[in-house]
XYZ file of C-alpha atoms in Angstrom:
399
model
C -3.565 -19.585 -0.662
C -2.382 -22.298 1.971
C -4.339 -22.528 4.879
C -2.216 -23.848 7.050
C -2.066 -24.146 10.863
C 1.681 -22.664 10.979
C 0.690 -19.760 9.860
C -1.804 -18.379 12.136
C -3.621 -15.221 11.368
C -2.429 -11.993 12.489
C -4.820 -10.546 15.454
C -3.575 -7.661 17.649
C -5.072 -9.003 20.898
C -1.248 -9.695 22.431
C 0.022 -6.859 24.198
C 3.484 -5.676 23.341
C 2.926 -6.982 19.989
C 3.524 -4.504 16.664
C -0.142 -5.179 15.854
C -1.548 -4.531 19.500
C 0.451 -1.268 19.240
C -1.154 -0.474 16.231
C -4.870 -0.788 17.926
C -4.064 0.790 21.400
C -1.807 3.396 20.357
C -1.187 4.776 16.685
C -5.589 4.662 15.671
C -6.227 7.100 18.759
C -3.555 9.140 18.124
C -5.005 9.158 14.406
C -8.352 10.390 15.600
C -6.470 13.327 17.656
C -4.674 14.384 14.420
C -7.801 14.412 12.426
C -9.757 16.123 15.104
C -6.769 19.058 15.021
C -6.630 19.316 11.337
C -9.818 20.607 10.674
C -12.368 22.740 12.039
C -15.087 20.076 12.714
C -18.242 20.481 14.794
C -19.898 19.527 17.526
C -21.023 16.439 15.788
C -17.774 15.407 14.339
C -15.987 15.945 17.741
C -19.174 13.436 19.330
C -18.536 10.725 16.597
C -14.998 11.272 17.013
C -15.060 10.660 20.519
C -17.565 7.535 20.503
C -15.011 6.119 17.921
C -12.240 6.774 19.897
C -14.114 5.266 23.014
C -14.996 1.799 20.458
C -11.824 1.275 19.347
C -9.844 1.154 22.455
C -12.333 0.006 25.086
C -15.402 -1.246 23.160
C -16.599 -3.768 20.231
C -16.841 -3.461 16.623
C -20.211 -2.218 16.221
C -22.442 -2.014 12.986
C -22.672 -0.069 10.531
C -26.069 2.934 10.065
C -28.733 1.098 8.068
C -28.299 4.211 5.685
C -24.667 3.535 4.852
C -23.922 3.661 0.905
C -21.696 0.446 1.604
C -23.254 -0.927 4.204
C -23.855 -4.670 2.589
C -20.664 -4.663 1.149
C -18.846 -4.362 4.429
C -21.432 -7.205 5.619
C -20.489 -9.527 3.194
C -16.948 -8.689 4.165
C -17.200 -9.976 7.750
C -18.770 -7.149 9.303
C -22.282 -9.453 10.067
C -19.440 -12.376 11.481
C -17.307 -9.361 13.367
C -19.727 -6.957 15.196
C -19.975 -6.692 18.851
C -16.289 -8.484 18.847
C -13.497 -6.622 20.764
C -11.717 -4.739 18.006
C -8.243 -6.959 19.533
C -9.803 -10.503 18.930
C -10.928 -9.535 15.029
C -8.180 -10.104 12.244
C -5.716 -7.073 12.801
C -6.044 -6.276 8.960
C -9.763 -6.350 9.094
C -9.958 -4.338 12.097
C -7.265 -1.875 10.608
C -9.408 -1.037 7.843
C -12.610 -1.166 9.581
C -11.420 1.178 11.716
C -10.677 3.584 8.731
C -14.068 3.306 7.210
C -15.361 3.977 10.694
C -13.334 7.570 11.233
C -14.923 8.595 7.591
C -18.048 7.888 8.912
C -17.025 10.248 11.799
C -16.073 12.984 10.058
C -18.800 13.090 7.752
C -17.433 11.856 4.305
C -19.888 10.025 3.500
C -22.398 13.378 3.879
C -24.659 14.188 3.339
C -23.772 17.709 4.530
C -20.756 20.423 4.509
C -18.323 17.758 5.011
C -18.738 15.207 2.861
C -16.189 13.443 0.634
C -13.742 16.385 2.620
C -10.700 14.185 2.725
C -9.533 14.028 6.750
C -5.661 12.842 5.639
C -5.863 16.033 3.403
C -3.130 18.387 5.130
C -0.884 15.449 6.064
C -0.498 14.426 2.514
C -0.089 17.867 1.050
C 2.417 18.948 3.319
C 4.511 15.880 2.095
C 4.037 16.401 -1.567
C 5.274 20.462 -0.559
C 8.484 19.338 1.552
C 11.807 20.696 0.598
C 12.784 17.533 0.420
C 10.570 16.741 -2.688
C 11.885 19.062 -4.734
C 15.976 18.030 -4.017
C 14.428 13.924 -5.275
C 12.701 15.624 -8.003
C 16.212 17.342 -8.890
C 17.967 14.019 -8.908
C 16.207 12.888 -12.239
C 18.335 15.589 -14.208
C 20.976 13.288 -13.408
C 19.529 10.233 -15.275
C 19.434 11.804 -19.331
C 22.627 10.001 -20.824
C 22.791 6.966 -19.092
C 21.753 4.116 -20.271
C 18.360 3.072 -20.167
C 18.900 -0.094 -17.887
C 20.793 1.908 -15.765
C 17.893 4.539 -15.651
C 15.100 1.821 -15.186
C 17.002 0.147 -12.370
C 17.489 3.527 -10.309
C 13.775 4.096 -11.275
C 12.389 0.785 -9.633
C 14.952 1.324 -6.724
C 12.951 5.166 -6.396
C 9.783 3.194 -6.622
C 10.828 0.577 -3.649
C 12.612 2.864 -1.138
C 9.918 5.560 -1.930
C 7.559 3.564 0.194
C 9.484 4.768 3.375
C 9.252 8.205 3.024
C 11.165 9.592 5.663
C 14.254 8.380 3.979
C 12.764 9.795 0.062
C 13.299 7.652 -2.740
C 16.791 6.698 -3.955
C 17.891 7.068 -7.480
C 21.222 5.746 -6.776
C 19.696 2.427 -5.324
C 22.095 2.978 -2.612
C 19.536 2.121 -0.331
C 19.215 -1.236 -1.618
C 23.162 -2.217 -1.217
C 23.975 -4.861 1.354
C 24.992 -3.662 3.892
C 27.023 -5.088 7.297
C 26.029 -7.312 9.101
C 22.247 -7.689 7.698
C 21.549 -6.923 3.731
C 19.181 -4.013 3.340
C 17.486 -5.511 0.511
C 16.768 -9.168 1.926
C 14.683 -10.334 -1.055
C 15.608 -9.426 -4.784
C 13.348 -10.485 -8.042
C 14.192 -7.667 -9.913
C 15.947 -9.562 -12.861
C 12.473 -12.223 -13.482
C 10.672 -8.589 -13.432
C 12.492 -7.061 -15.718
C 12.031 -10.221 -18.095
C 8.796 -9.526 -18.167
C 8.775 -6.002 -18.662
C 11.296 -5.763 -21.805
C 12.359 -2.926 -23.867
C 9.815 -2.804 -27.159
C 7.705 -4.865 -25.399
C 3.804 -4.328 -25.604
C 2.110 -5.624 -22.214
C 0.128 -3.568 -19.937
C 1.605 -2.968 -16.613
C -0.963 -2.621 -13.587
C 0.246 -0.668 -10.518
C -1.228 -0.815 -7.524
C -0.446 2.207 -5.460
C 0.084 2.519 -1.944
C 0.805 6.123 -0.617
C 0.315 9.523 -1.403
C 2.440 12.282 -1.571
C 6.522 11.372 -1.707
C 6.048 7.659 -1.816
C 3.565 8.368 -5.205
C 5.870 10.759 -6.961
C 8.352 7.734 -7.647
C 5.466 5.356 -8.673
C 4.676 7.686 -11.154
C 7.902 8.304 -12.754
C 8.422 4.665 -13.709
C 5.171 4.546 -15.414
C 6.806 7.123 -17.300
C 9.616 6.298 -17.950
C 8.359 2.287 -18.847
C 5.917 3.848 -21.240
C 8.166 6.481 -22.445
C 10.669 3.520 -23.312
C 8.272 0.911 -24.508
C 8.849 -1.537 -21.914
C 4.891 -1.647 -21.362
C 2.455 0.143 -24.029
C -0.090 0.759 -21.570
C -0.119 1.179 -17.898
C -3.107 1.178 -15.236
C -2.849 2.651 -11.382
C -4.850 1.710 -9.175
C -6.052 3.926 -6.043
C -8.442 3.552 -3.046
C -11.793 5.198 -4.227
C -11.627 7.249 -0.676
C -9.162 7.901 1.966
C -7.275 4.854 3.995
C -4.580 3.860 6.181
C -3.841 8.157 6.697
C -1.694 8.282 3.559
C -3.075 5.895 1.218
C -3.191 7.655 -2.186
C -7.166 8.482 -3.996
C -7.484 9.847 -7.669
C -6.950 13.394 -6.064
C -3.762 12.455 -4.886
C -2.463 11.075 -7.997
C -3.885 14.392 -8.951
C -1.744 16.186 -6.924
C 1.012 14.140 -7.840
C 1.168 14.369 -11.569
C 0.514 18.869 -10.942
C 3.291 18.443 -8.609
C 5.964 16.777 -11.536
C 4.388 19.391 -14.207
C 5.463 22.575 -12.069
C 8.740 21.201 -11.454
C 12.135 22.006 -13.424
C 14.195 20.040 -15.378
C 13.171 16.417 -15.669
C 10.560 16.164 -13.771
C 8.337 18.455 -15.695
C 9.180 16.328 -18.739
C 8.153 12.896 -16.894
C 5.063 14.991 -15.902
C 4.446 15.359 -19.849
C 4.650 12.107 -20.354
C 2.172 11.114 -17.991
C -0.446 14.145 -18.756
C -0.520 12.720 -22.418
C -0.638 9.231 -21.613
C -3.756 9.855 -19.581
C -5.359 11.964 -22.531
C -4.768 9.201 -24.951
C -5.599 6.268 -22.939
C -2.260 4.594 -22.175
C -2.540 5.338 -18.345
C -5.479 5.088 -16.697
C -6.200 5.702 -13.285
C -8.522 3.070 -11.220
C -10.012 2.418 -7.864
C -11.894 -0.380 -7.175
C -14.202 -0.901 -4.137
C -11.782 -3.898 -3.325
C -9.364 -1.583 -3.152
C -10.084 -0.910 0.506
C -11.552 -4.546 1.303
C -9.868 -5.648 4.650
C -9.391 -9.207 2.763
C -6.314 -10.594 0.985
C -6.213 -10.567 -2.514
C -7.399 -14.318 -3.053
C -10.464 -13.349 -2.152
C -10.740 -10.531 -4.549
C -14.350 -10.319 -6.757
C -14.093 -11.814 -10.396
C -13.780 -8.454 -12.656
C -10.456 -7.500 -10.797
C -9.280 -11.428 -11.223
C -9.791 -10.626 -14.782
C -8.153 -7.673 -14.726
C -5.029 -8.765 -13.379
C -5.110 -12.061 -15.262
C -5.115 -9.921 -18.714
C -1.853 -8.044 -17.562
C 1.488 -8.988 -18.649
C 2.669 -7.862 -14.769
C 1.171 -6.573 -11.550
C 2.970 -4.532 -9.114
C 1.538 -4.308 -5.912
C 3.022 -1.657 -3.818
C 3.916 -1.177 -0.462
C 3.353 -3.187 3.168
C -0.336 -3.435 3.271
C -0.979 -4.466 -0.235
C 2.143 -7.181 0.798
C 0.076 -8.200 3.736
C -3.155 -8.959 1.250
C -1.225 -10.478 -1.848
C 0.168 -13.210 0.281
C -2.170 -13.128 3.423
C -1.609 -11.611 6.548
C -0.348 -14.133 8.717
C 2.386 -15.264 10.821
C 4.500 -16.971 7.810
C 7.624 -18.516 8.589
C 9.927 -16.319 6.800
C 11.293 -18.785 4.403
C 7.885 -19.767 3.093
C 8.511 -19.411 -0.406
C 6.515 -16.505 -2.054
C 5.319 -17.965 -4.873
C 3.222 -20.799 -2.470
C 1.619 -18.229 -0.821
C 0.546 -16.411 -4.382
C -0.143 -19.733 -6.369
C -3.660 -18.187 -6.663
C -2.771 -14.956 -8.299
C -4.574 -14.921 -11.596
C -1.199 -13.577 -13.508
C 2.577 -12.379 -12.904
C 2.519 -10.262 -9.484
C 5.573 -8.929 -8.325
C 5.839 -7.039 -4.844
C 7.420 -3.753 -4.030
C 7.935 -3.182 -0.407
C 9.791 -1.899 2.789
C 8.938 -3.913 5.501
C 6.936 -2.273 8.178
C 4.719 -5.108 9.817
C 5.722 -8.975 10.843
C 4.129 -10.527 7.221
C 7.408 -11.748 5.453
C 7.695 -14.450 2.956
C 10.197 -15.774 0.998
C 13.568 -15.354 2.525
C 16.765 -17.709 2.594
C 17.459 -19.222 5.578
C 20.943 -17.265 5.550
C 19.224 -14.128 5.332
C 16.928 -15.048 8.079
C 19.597 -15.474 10.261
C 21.484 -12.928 9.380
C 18.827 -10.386 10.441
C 17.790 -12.535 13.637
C 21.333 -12.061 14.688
C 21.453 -8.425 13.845
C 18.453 -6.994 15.209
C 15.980 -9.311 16.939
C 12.787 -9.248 15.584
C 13.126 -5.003 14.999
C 14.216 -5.642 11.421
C 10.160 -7.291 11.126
C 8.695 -3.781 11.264
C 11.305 -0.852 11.548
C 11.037 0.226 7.730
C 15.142 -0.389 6.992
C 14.713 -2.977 5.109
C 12.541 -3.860 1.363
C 12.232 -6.372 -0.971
C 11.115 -6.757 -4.884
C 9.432 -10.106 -5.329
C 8.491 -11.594 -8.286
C 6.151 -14.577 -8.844
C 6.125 -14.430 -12.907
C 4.043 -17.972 -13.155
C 0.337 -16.780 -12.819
C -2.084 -18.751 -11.509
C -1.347 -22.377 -11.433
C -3.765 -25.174 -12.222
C -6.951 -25.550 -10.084
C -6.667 -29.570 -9.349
């Protein structure tokens, strides 16, 4: 990845900035959702509170010499990091830090009642039970008939606008028309992904998954239906192996998920078929890497998952954060062009995501100023706008 003094990395120590918010205002109000969602005790309500007190007045501190993960997190910057103001750290390392923290709060990591009791629990499943689910999951019966380009298309589109879930998924891609004065979709690869992905083809397709609940359901269905239609003869989805960022989906949540498709009418149920068997026979399967919730971009990522991706015929990486760690998070200029900034992937990546944080790559300078004009810098962060990128080259030549 360039290292480059115009692009600066992200920290949240500048108030009135979207990561400063982030730190002062959305983790604390994070630890007073978890604190009502469960019945904790006296202990979890005294970690909870000395958390709470760390993150917005105090320093990263270390963690217990008894923690399963403890020299992993060291040689990920935690020796370099502690007794550092949580502002003056990388935002993204301090984000996740802070996440591995609150499980160590709540008692996840046990041993005891509480352990491996998933704090993001209700949140999710109250998602993944909306009304609104099962109206996106009655959409599919509209796809049988069409034709399959048509049906992979609205699939992808499900996939990319399912990643802002208070607006669902959209399996009329409506979401992705441009739109006055600013285009909603400000970045489209679709057509080199597709090339890669062809019908009869035999690749493997690795997905790496970002939320839970509403924003998985879609994820899921285009597995099945790129499976179900030979465009890839296997598939891999990767998870967090334990809970992240609030909705960040876990093997139980795919779980949940796939249960979720199989109980539904119509379509869905049949999708959910598809997956169910897939899994039996070995043509999904479901992964989660420690790296998985490493608060490090992706070019820093250990040498069995390099291999992993290098051995796929495409990578999807889904979402905003796993944007912000494929090409690093920093302040790019916007037109940087996105394959510079993944040069180091080890094989074809493409990027599904709404934008919901400043990281943004790849842009024309039309489009640029099209949104400048439009909305400021709002457009950065406010989740109305996605993009599918697609860097089909793999890594290029070490010099």
């Amino acid at each position: 990845m360039p290292d480059t003094p115009f692009a600066p990395v992200i920290l949240g120590n500048e108030p009135g900035s979207f990561p400063h918010s982030v730190l002062a205002e959305r983790h604390p109000a994070i630890i007073r959702q978890v604190r009502e969602a469960f019945p904790y005790g006296p202990a979890q309500h005294a970690a909870l509170d000395e958390l709470l007190k760390s993150c917005t007045q105090g320093t990263v501190e270390p963690l217990p010499a008894d923690a399963p993960d403890r020299d992993r997190w060291h040689g990920w910057g935690l020796a370099e990091y502690a007794g550092r103001s949580w502002y003056d750290v990388p935002w993204l390392w301090s984000e996740s830090y802070f996440y591995r923290r609150l499980l160590e709060a709540v008692g996840w990591f046990g041993p005891g009642a509480w352990q491996g009791i998933d704090p993001f629990r209700p949140f999710k499943r109250a998602e993944l039970d909306a009304p609104e689910t099962d109206e996106e999951l009655a959409a599919l019966d509209g796809l049988p008939g069409r034709p399959e380009q048509e049906r992979a298309r609205a699939l992808l589109h499900g996939s990319l606008w399912g990643n802002r879930a208070d607006l669902g998924f959209r399996l009329s891609a409506a979401g992705a028309d441009t739109r006055e004065p600013a285009p909603a979709l400000v970045a489209d690869d679709s057509d080199t992904l597709w090339s890669l992905l062809p019908p009869g083809g035999a690749g493997t397709l690795v997905l790496v998954a970002d939320n839970a609940g509403r924003e998985l359901v879609p994820d899921l269905l285009l597995i099945a239906h790129l499976l179900a239609e030979g465009r890839a003869a296997r598939a891999v989805l990767h998870v967090k192996p334990y809970p992240y960022y609030v909705s960040d989906a876990t093997t139980a949540d795919a779980v949940d998920a796939l249960h979720r498709l199989r109980a539904a009418p119509g379509v869905a149920a049949e999708y959910g078929r598809v997956l169910w068997s897939a899994l039996a026979d070995g043509r999904l399967t479901v992964r989660a890497h420690p790296f998985s919730c490493a608060p490090l971009p992706y070019s820093a990522m250990p040498d069995d998952l390099r291999a992993e991706f290098a051995a796929a015929t495409l990578t999807v990486l889904k979402g905003d954060l796993n944007y912000r760690r494929l090409v690093g998070d920093r302040l790019w200029s916007p037109t940087t062009p996105f394959r510079e900034t993944t040069a180091y992937f080890p094989g074809p990546v493409a990027a599904l995501r709404t934008l919901k944080s400043d990281v943004i790559t790849g842009l024309t300078p039309a489009t640029e100023a099209a949104l400048e004009e439009a909305e400021g810098q709002t457009w950065r962060t406010s989740g109305t706008h996605a993009l599918i990128q697609t860097d089909p080259s793999g890594e290029l030549p070490r010099q």
